């Protein structure tokens, strides 16, 4: 089973700042990595697929990069609605699909 | 508009059974892989099981032999039969559509399963 480790666990930033979230895989997942956003009381929503492709309707301030074992989700300039929990997920080697433990992006 | 609506959650004693349902609409259900993903209270996401268009099933090890995923393409419905439930199965269970090559692109609102005596 591929283990995904996200860092940091919590990121405290202010609106307008740049956010950089990390996801590291225990073995290569190629580019088969997705990112999801989850707000309190809501289901997750797909942001990025295949490491760097924005899903339909996702604003350009969200970008993903990386391949192999190291991945990054960047939010270029934080909007108030971006404060949420973010999860990475791999589909390279399944079952099972696996998720990272999440990074909570909170308002500083 | 794509919609996924789960139902069937509730309180059950350890060792008991529960059947979750997911009603799909707004897309051609029969052409998509479908998954169940769960989230224990205050915890992260865990993929539970999925099923392809032909009914082939896959599970995470922790539920193998206890849970069964199934689908009724004629009724645009996904199911999860959960037997021998354990306290650690307590979670919100989400139904999610898999978009090939992307990931889970649509999710339901979730249904809460609580396993407790």
Coordinates of N, CA and C in Angstrom, one line a residue:
Chain A
X1 N 0.8 -1.2 0.0 CA 0.0 0.0 0.0 C 0.9 1.3 0.0
X2 N 0.5 2.2 -0.9 CA 1.3 3.4 -0.9 C 0.8 4.4 0.2
X3 N 1.7 4.9 1.0 CA 1.4 5.8 2.0 C 1.8 7.3 1.5
X4 N 0.8 8.1 1.7 CA 1.0 9.6 1.3 C 1.1 10.4 2.6
X5 N 2.2 11.2 2.7 CA 2.4 12.0 3.9 C 2.3 13.5 3.5
X6 N 1.4 14.2 4.1 CA 1.2 15.6 3.8 C 1.9 16.5 4.9
X7 N 2.4 17.6 4.4 CA 3.0 18.6 5.3 C 2.8 20.0 4.8
X8 N 2.7 20.9 5.8 CA 2.5 20.7 7.2 C 1.1 20.2 7.5
X9 N 0.9 19.8 8.8 CA -0.4 19.4 9.2 C -1.4 20.6 9.2
X10 N -0.8 21.7 9.7 CA -1.6 23.0 9.7 C -0.8 24.1 9.1
X11 N -1.4 24.9 8.3 CA -0.7 26.1 7.7 C -1.5 27.3 8.0
X12 N -0.9 28.3 8.7 CA -1.6 29.5 9.1 C -1.1 30.6 8.2
X13 N -2.0 31.2 7.4 CA -1.7 32.2 6.5 C -2.8 33.3 6.5
X14 N -2.5 34.4 5.8 CA -3.5 35.5 5.7 C -4.0 35.6 4.3
X15 N -5.2 36.1 4.1 CA -5.7 36.3 2.7 C -4.7 37.1 1.9
X16 N -4.5 36.7 0.6 CA -3.6 37.4 -0.2 C -2.2 36.7 -0.2
X17 N -1.9 35.9 0.8 CA -0.6 35.2 0.8 C -0.6 34.0 -0.1
X18 N 0.6 33.5 -0.3 CA 0.8 32.3 -1.1 C 0.9 31.1 -0.2
X19 N 0.2 30.0 -0.6 CA 0.2 28.8 0.2 C 0.9 27.7 -0.6
X20 N 1.7 26.9 0.1 CA 2.4 25.8 -0.5 C 2.2 24.6 0.3
X21 N 1.5 23.6 -0.2 CA 1.2 22.4 0.5 C 2.0 21.2 -0.1
X22 N 2.5 20.3 0.7 CA 3.3 19.2 0.2 C 2.7 17.9 0.4
X23 N 2.9 16.9 -0.5 CA 2.5 15.6 -0.4 C 3.6 14.7 -0.9
X24 N 4.0 13.7 0.0 CA 5.1 12.8 -0.4 C 4.6 11.4 -0.3
X25 N 4.9 10.7 -1.4 CA 4.5 9.3 -1.5 C 5.6 8.3 -1.1
X26 N 5.2 7.2 -0.5 CA 6.2 6.2 0.0 C 6.9 5.4 -1.2
X27 N 6.3 5.5 -2.4 CA 6.9 5.0 -3.6 C 6.4 5.8 -4.8
X28 N 7.0 5.7 -5.9 CA 6.6 6.5 -7.0 C 5.1 6.2 -7.4
X29 N 4.4 7.3 -7.6 CA 3.1 7.3 -8.2 C 3.0 7.9 -9.6
X30 N 4.2 8.1 -10.2 CA 4.2 8.8 -11.5 C 3.6 10.2 -11.4
X31 N 2.5 10.4 -12.2 CA 1.8 11.6 -12.1 C 0.4 11.4 -11.6
X32 N 0.1 10.2 -11.1 CA -1.2 9.8 -10.8 C -1.6 10.3 -9.4
X33 N -1.6 11.6 -9.2 CA -1.9 12.2 -7.9 C -3.0 13.3 -8.1
X34 N -3.9 13.3 -7.2 CA -5.0 14.3 -7.2 C -5.0 15.0 -5.9
X35 N -5.6 16.2 -6.0 CA -5.8 17.0 -4.8 C -7.3 17.4 -4.6
X36 N -7.7 17.3 -3.3 CA -9.1 17.6 -3.0 C -9.1 18.7 -1.9
X37 N -10.2 19.5 -1.9 CA -10.5 20.5 -0.9 C -11.7 20.1 -0.2
X38 N -11.7 20.2 1.2 CA -12.9 19.9 1.9 C -13.1 21.0 3.0
X39 N -14.3 21.6 2.9 CA -14.7 22.6 3.8 C -15.6 22.0 4.9
X40 N -15.6 22.6 6.1 CA -16.4 22.0 7.2 C -17.8 21.6 6.9
X41 N -18.2 20.4 7.2 CA -19.6 20.0 6.9 C -19.9 19.6 5.5
X42 N -18.9 19.7 4.6 CA -19.1 19.4 3.2 C -18.3 18.2 2.7
X43 N -18.8 17.7 1.6 CA -18.0 16.6 1.0 C -16.7 17.2 0.3
X44 N -15.7 16.4 0.1 CA -14.5 16.9 -0.6 C -14.9 17.3 -2.1
X45 N -14.0 18.1 -2.7 CA -14.2 18.5 -4.1 C -12.9 18.3 -4.8
X46 N -12.9 17.8 -6.0 CA -11.7 17.6 -6.8 C -11.1 19.0 -7.3
X47 N -9.8 19.2 -7.0 CA -9.2 20.4 -7.5 C -8.2 20.1 -8.6
X48 N -7.4 19.2 -8.4 CA -6.3 18.9 -9.4 C -6.2 17.4 -9.6
X49 N -6.0 17.0 -10.9 CA -5.8 15.6 -11.2 C -4.5 15.4 -12.0
X50 N -4.0 14.2 -12.0 CA -2.8 13.9 -12.7 C -1.7 15.0 -12.4
X51 N -1.6 15.3 -11.1 CA -0.6 16.2 -10.5 C -0.7 17.6 -10.8
X52 N -1.1 18.0 -12.1 CA -1.0 19.4 -12.5 C -2.2 19.9 -13.3
X53 N -3.2 19.1 -13.4 CA -4.3 19.5 -14.3 C -5.5 20.0 -13.4
X54 N -5.9 21.2 -13.6 CA -7.1 21.7 -12.8 C -8.3 21.1 -13.3
X55 N -9.2 20.7 -12.3 CA -10.5 20.1 -12.7 C -11.4 21.2 -13.2
X56 N -12.5 20.8 -13.7 CA -13.4 21.8 -14.3 C -13.9 22.8 -13.3
X57 N -13.8 24.1 -13.7 CA -14.2 25.2 -12.8 C -13.3 25.6 -11.7
X58 N -12.1 25.0 -11.6 CA -11.2 25.4 -10.5 C -10.4 26.6 -11.0
X59 N -10.4 27.6 -10.1 CA -9.7 28.9 -10.4 C -8.2 28.7 -10.7
X60 N -7.6 29.6 -11.5 CA -6.2 29.5 -11.9 C -5.3 29.7 -10.8
X61 N -5.7 30.3 -9.7 CA -4.8 30.5 -8.5 C -4.4 29.1 -7.9
X62 N -5.1 28.1 -8.2 CA -4.7 26.7 -7.8 C -3.8 26.1 -8.8
X63 N -2.7 25.6 -8.4 CA -1.8 24.9 -9.3 C -1.1 23.7 -8.6
X64 N -0.9 22.7 -9.4 CA -0.2 21.5 -8.8 C 1.1 21.2 -9.6
X65 N 2.0 20.6 -8.9 CA 3.3 20.2 -9.6 C 3.8 19.0 -8.9
X66 N 4.8 18.4 -9.6 CA 5.5 17.3 -9.1 C 5.3 16.0 -9.9
X67 N 6.1 15.0 -9.6 CA 6.0 13.7 -10.1 C 6.8 12.7 -9.3
X68 N 6.5 11.4 -9.5 CA 7.3 10.4 -8.7 C 6.8 10.4 -7.3
X69 N 7.6 10.9 -6.4 CA 7.2 10.9 -4.9 C 6.9 12.2 -4.3
X70 N 7.2 13.3 -4.9 CA 7.1 14.6 -4.3 C 6.2 15.5 -5.1
X71 N 5.1 16.0 -4.4 CA 4.1 16.8 -5.1 C 3.8 18.1 -4.3
X72 N 3.4 19.1 -5.0 CA 3.1 20.4 -4.3 C 1.8 20.9 -4.9
X73 N 0.9 21.4 -4.0 CA -0.3 22.2 -4.3 C 0.0 23.6 -3.9
X74 N -0.1 24.6 -4.9 CA 0.2 26.0 -4.6 C -1.1 26.8 -4.8
X75 N -1.4 27.7 -3.9 CA -2.5 28.6 -4.1 C -1.8 30.0 -4.1
X76 N -1.9 30.6 -5.2 CA -1.0 31.8 -5.5 C -1.3 33.0 -4.6
X77 N -2.6 33.2 -4.4 CA -3.0 34.4 -3.6 C -4.3 34.0 -2.9
X78 N -4.3 33.7 -1.6 CA -5.4 33.1 -0.9 C -6.6 34.0 -0.8
X79 N -7.8 33.4 -1.1 CA -9.0 34.1 -1.0 C -9.7 33.5 0.3
X80 N -10.6 34.3 0.9 CA -11.2 33.8 2.2 C -11.8 32.4 2.1
X81 N -12.4 32.1 0.9 CA -13.0 30.8 0.7 C -12.0 29.6 0.5
X82 N -10.8 29.9 0.5 CA -9.8 28.8 0.3 C -9.3 28.2 1.6
X83 N -9.8 28.7 2.7 CA -9.4 28.2 4.0 C -10.2 26.9 4.3
X84 N -9.5 25.8 4.3 CA -10.2 24.5 4.3 C -9.1 23.4 4.6
X85 N -9.5 22.1 4.5 CA -8.6 21.0 4.6 C -8.3 20.5 3.2
X86 N -7.1 20.2 2.9 CA -6.7 19.7 1.6 C -6.1 18.3 1.7
X87 N -6.5 17.4 0.8 CA -6.0 16.0 0.8 C -5.4 15.7 -0.6
X88 N -4.3 14.9 -0.6 CA -3.8 14.4 -1.8 C -4.3 12.9 -1.9
X89 N -4.3 12.3 -3.1 CA -4.8 10.9 -3.3 C -4.1 10.4 -4.5
X90 N -3.7 9.1 -4.3 CA -3.0 8.4 -5.4 C -3.8 7.4 -6.1
X91 N -3.7 7.2 -7.4 CA -4.4 6.1 -8.1 C -3.4 5.3 -8.9
X92 N -2.1 5.4 -8.6 CA -1.1 4.7 -9.4 C -1.1 3.2 -9.1
X93 N -1.3 2.8 -7.8 CA -1.2 1.5 -7.4 C -2.3 1.2 -6.4
X94 N -3.3 0.5 -7.0 CA -4.5 0.2 -6.2 C -5.1 -1.1 -6.6
X95 N -6.0 -1.8 -5.8 CA -6.4 -1.3 -4.5 C -5.3 -1.4 -3.5
X96 N -5.4 -0.5 -2.5 CA -6.4 0.5 -2.3 C -5.9 1.9 -2.9
X97 N -6.9 2.7 -3.3 CA -6.6 4.1 -3.5 C -6.2 4.6 -2.0
X98 N -5.3 5.5 -1.9 CA -4.9 6.0 -0.6 C -4.9 7.6 -0.7
X99 N -5.2 8.1 0.5 CA -5.2 9.6 0.7 C -4.2 9.9 1.7
X100 N -3.7 11.2 1.6 CA -2.9 11.7 2.7 C -3.7 12.0 3.9
X101 N -3.1 12.4 5.0 CA -3.8 12.7 6.2 C -4.4 14.1 6.2
X102 N -4.1 14.9 5.3 CA -4.7 16.2 5.2 C -3.8 17.3 5.7
X103 N -4.0 18.5 5.1 CA -3.4 19.7 5.6 C -4.5 20.7 5.8
X104 N -4.6 21.2 7.0 CA -5.6 22.2 7.4 C -5.0 23.6 7.1
X105 N -5.6 24.4 6.2 CA -5.2 25.7 5.9 C -6.1 26.7 6.7
X106 N -5.5 27.4 7.6 CA -6.3 28.2 8.5 C -5.9 29.7 8.4
X107 N -6.9 30.5 8.8 CA -6.6 32.0 8.7 C -5.7 32.4 9.9
X108 N -4.7 33.1 9.6 CA -3.8 33.6 10.6 C -4.3 34.9 11.2
Chain B
X1 N -27.6 18.2 -14.2 CA -26.7 18.3 -13.0 C -26.5 17.0 -12.3
X2 N -25.2 16.6 -12.1 CA -24.9 15.4 -11.4 C -25.3 15.5 -10.0
X3 N -26.0 14.5 -9.5 CA -26.3 14.4 -8.1 C -26.1 13.0 -7.6
X4 N -25.6 12.9 -6.4 CA -25.4 11.6 -5.7 C -26.0 11.8 -4.3
X5 N -27.0 11.0 -4.0 CA -27.7 11.1 -2.7 C -27.6 9.8 -1.9
X6 N -26.9 9.8 -0.8 CA -26.8 8.6 0.0 C -27.9 8.5 1.0
X7 N -28.2 7.3 1.4 CA -29.2 7.1 2.5 C -28.8 5.7 3.2
X8 N -29.5 5.5 4.3 CA -29.3 4.2 5.0 C -28.4 4.2 6.2
X9 N -27.8 5.3 6.5 CA -27.0 5.4 7.7 C -27.8 5.3 9.0
X10 N -27.1 5.2 10.1 CA -27.8 5.2 11.3 C -26.9 4.5 12.4
X11 N -27.6 4.3 13.6 CA -26.9 3.7 14.7 C -27.1 2.2 14.7
X12 N -26.0 1.5 14.8 CA -26.1 0.0 14.9 C -25.1 -0.5 15.9
X13 N -25.4 -1.7 16.5 CA -24.6 -2.3 17.5 C -23.4 -3.0 16.8
X14 N -22.3 -3.1 17.5 CA -21.2 -3.9 17.0 C -21.7 -5.3 16.6
X15 N -21.2 -5.8 15.5 CA -21.6 -7.1 15.0 C -22.9 -7.0 14.1
X16 N -23.5 -5.8 14.0 CA -24.7 -5.7 13.3 C -24.5 -5.4 11.8
X17 N -25.6 -5.2 11.1 CA -25.5 -4.9 9.6 C -26.2 -3.7 9.3
X18 N -25.8 -3.1 8.1 CA -26.5 -1.9 7.6 C -26.3 -1.9 6.1
X19 N -27.3 -1.4 5.4 CA -27.1 -1.3 3.9 C -27.3 0.1 3.5
X20 N -26.2 0.7 2.9 CA -26.2 2.0 2.4 C -26.6 2.0 0.9
X21 N -27.3 3.1 0.5 CA -27.7 3.3 -0.9 C -27.3 4.6 -1.4
X22 N -27.0 4.7 -2.7 CA -26.7 6.0 -3.3 C -27.5 6.1 -4.6
X23 N -28.3 7.1 -4.7 CA -29.1 7.3 -5.8 C -28.4 8.4 -6.7
X24 N -28.1 8.0 -8.0 CA -27.4 8.8 -8.9 C -28.3 9.4 -9.9
X25 N -28.1 10.6 -10.4 CA -28.8 11.2 -11.4 C -28.0 12.3 -12.1
X26 N -28.4 12.6 -13.3 CA -27.7 13.7 -14.1 C -26.6 13.2 -14.9
X27 N -26.3 11.9 -15.0 CA -25.3 11.3 -15.8 C -25.6 9.9 -16.2
X28 N -24.9 9.3 -17.1 CA -25.1 7.9 -17.5 C -24.4 7.0 -16.5
X29 N -25.1 6.6 -15.5 CA -24.6 5.9 -14.3 C -23.8 4.6 -14.8
X30 N -24.4 3.9 -15.7 CA -23.9 2.6 -16.1 C -22.5 2.7 -16.7
X31 N -22.0 3.8 -17.1 CA -20.7 3.9 -17.8 C -19.6 4.4 -16.9
X32 N -19.9 4.5 -15.6 CA -18.8 5.0 -14.6 C -18.5 4.0 -13.6
X33 N -17.2 3.9 -13.2 CA -16.8 3.3 -11.9 C -17.4 4.1 -10.8
X34 N -17.8 3.5 -9.7 CA -18.3 4.2 -8.5 C -17.6 3.6 -7.3
X35 N -17.4 4.5 -6.3 CA -16.7 4.2 -5.1 C -17.5 4.6 -3.9
X36 N -17.1 4.0 -2.7 CA -17.5 4.4 -1.4 C -16.2 4.9 -0.7
X37 N -16.3 6.1 -0.1 CA -15.2 6.6 0.6 C -15.7 7.0 2.0
X38 N -15.0 6.8 3.1 CA -15.5 7.1 4.4 C -14.6 8.0 5.1
X39 N -15.1 8.7 6.1 CA -14.4 9.6 6.9 C -14.8 9.5 8.4
X40 N -14.0 8.9 9.2 CA -14.3 8.8 10.6 C -14.3 10.2 11.3
X41 N -15.1 10.4 12.3 CA -15.2 11.8 12.9 C -13.9 12.4 13.2
X42 N -13.7 13.6 12.7 CA -12.4 14.4 12.9 C -11.2 13.8 12.2
X43 N -11.4 12.8 11.3 CA -10.3 12.2 10.7 C -10.2 12.4 9.2
X44 N -9.3 11.8 8.5 CA -9.1 11.9 7.1 C -10.0 11.0 6.3
X45 N -9.7 11.0 5.0 CA -10.5 10.2 4.0 C -9.9 8.8 3.9
X46 N -10.8 7.8 3.7 CA -10.4 6.4 3.5 C -11.2 5.8 2.4
X47 N -10.6 5.4 1.3 CA -11.3 4.7 0.3 C -11.7 3.3 0.8
X48 N -13.0 2.9 0.5 CA -13.5 1.7 1.1 C -13.6 0.6 0.0
X49 N -14.3 0.9 -1.1 CA -14.5 0.0 -2.2 C -14.9 0.7 -3.4
X50 N -14.8 -0.1 -4.6 CA -15.3 0.4 -5.8 C -15.8 -0.7 -6.7
X51 N -16.6 -0.3 -7.7 CA -17.2 -1.3 -8.6 C -17.2 -0.7 -10.0
X52 N -16.8 -1.5 -11.0 CA -16.8 -1.0 -12.3 C -18.1 -1.3 -13.0
X53 N -18.1 -0.9 -14.3 CA -19.4 -0.9 -15.0 C -19.9 -2.3 -15.2
X54 N -19.0 -3.3 -15.1 CA -19.4 -4.7 -15.3 C -19.7 -5.4 -14.0
X55 N -19.5 -4.7 -12.9 CA -19.8 -5.3 -11.6 C -18.6 -5.9 -10.9
X56 N -17.4 -5.7 -11.4 CA -16.2 -6.1 -10.7 C -15.9 -5.3 -9.5
X57 N -15.6 -5.9 -8.4 CA -15.5 -5.2 -7.1 C -14.1 -5.2 -6.5
X58 N -13.7 -4.2 -5.8 CA -12.4 -4.0 -5.2 C -12.6 -3.4 -3.8
X59 N -11.8 -3.9 -2.8 CA -12.0 -3.4 -1.4 C -10.7 -3.1 -0.8
X60 N -10.8 -2.2 0.2 CA -9.6 -2.1 1.1 C -9.6 -3.3 2.1
X61 N -8.4 -3.7 2.5 CA -8.3 -4.9 3.2 C -9.2 -4.9 4.5
X62 N -9.3 -3.8 5.2 CA -10.0 -3.8 6.4 C -11.5 -4.1 6.4
X63 N -12.1 -4.1 5.2 CA -13.5 -4.4 5.0 C -13.7 -5.7 4.2
X64 N -12.7 -6.3 3.7 CA -12.9 -7.5 2.8 C -13.5 -8.6 3.7
X65 N -14.5 -9.2 3.0 CA -15.2 -10.3 3.7 C -16.4 -9.8 4.6
X66 N -16.4 -8.5 4.8 CA -17.5 -7.9 5.7 C -18.4 -7.0 4.9
X67 N -17.9 -6.3 3.9 CA -18.6 -5.3 3.1 C -18.8 -5.9 1.7
X68 N -19.9 -5.5 1.1 CA -20.1 -5.9 -0.3 C -20.7 -4.7 -1.0
X69 N -20.0 -4.3 -2.1 CA -20.5 -3.2 -2.9 C -21.2 -3.8 -4.1
X70 N -22.3 -3.1 -4.5 CA -23.0 -3.6 -5.7 C -23.7 -2.4 -6.3
X71 N -24.3 -2.7 -7.5 CA -24.9 -1.6 -8.2 C -26.1 -2.2 -9.0
X72 N -27.1 -1.3 -9.3 CA -28.2 -1.6 -10.1 C -28.2 -0.5 -11.2
X73 N -27.7 -0.8 -12.4 CA -27.6 0.2 -13.4 C -29.0 0.6 -13.9
X74 N -30.0 -0.3 -13.8 CA -31.3 0.0 -14.3 C -32.0 1.1 -13.4
X75 N -31.6 1.1 -12.1 CA -32.1 2.0 -11.2 C -31.2 3.1 -10.8
X76 N -30.0 3.2 -11.5 CA -29.0 4.2 -11.2 C -28.7 4.3 -9.7
X77 N -28.4 3.1 -9.2 CA -28.2 3.0 -7.7 C -26.9 2.2 -7.4
X78 N -26.3 2.7 -6.3 CA -25.1 2.1 -5.8 C -25.4 1.6 -4.4
X79 N -24.8 0.5 -3.9 CA -25.1 0.0 -2.6 C -23.8 -0.4 -1.9
X80 N -23.9 -0.4 -0.6 CA -22.9 -1.0 0.3 C -23.5 -1.8 1.4
X81 N -23.4 -3.1 1.3 CA -23.9 -3.9 2.4 C -22.8 -4.1 3.4
X82 N -23.0 -3.7 4.6 CA -22.0 -3.8 5.7 C -22.4 -4.7 6.7
X83 N -21.7 -5.8 6.9 CA -22.0 -6.8 7.9 C -20.8 -6.8 9.0
X84 N -21.1 -7.5 10.1 CA -20.1 -7.6 11.1 C -19.5 -6.3 11.4
X85 N -20.3 -5.3 11.6 CA -19.8 -3.9 11.8 C -19.0 -3.8 13.1
X86 N -18.0 -3.0 13.1 CA -17.1 -2.7 14.2 C -17.2 -1.3 14.6
X87 N -16.8 -1.0 15.8 CA -16.7 0.4 16.3 C -15.9 1.3 15.3
X88 N -14.8 0.7 14.8 CA -13.9 1.5 14.0 C -14.5 1.7 12.6
X89 N -15.7 1.2 12.3 CA -16.4 1.5 11.0 C -17.2 2.8 11.1
X90 N -17.3 3.3 12.3 CA -18.0 4.6 12.5 C -17.4 5.7 11.6
X91 N -18.3 6.3 10.8 CA -17.8 7.3 9.8 C -18.9 7.8 9.0
X92 N -18.7 8.9 8.4 CA -19.5 9.4 7.3 C -19.1 8.6 6.0
X93 N -20.1 8.0 5.4 CA -19.8 7.3 4.1 C -20.3 8.1 2.9
X94 N -19.3 8.4 2.0 CA -19.6 9.1 0.8 C -19.7 8.2 -0.4
X95 N -20.6 8.4 -1.2 CA -20.6 7.8 -2.6 C -19.9 8.8 -3.5
X96 N -19.1 8.3 -4.4 CA -18.3 9.1 -5.2 C -18.2 8.5 -6.6
X97 N -18.3 9.4 -7.6 CA -18.1 9.0 -9.0 C -16.6 9.1 -9.4
X98 N -16.1 8.0 -10.1 CA -14.8 8.0 -10.5 C -14.8 8.5 -12.0
X99 N -14.0 9.5 -12.3 CA -13.9 9.9 -13.7 C -12.5 9.4 -14.1
X100 N -12.5 8.5 -15.1 CA -11.3 7.8 -15.5 C -10.2 8.8 -15.8
X101 N -9.1 8.6 -15.2 CA -7.9 9.5 -15.4 C -7.9 10.7 -14.6
X102 N -9.0 11.0 -13.8 CA -9.1 12.2 -13.0 C -9.0 11.9 -11.6
X103 N -10.0 11.2 -11.1 CA -10.2 10.9 -9.7 C -11.7 10.9 -9.3
X104 N -12.0 11.3 -8.1 CA -13.4 11.3 -7.7 C -13.9 12.7 -8.0
X105 N -14.7 12.8 -9.1 CA -15.1 14.2 -9.5 C -16.4 14.6 -9.0
X106 N -17.3 13.7 -8.5 CA -18.5 14.1 -7.8 C -18.7 13.2 -6.6
X107 N -19.2 13.9 -5.5 CA -19.4 13.2 -4.2 C -20.8 13.5 -3.8
X108 N -21.4 12.6 -3.0 CA -22.6 12.8 -2.4 C -22.4 13.6 -1.1
X109 N -23.5 13.9 -0.3 CA -23.3 14.7 0.9 C -22.9 13.8 2.1
X110 N -23.0 12.5 1.9 CA -22.6 11.6 3.0 C -23.7 11.1 3.8
X111 N -23.5 9.9 4.4 CA -24.5 9.4 5.4 C -23.7 8.8 6.6
X112 N -24.1 9.2 7.8 CA -23.4 8.8 9.0 C -23.7 7.4 9.5
X113 N -22.7 6.6 9.7 CA -22.9 5.3 10.3 C -22.2 5.3 11.6
X114 N -22.9 5.0 12.7 CA -22.4 5.0 14.0 C -22.5 3.6 14.5
X115 N -21.4 3.0 14.9 CA -21.4 1.6 15.4 C -21.0 1.7 16.9
X116 N -22.0 1.5 17.8 CA -21.8 1.6 19.2 C -22.8 0.8 20.0
X117 N -22.4 0.3 21.1 CA -23.4 -0.4 22.0 C -24.1 0.5 23.0

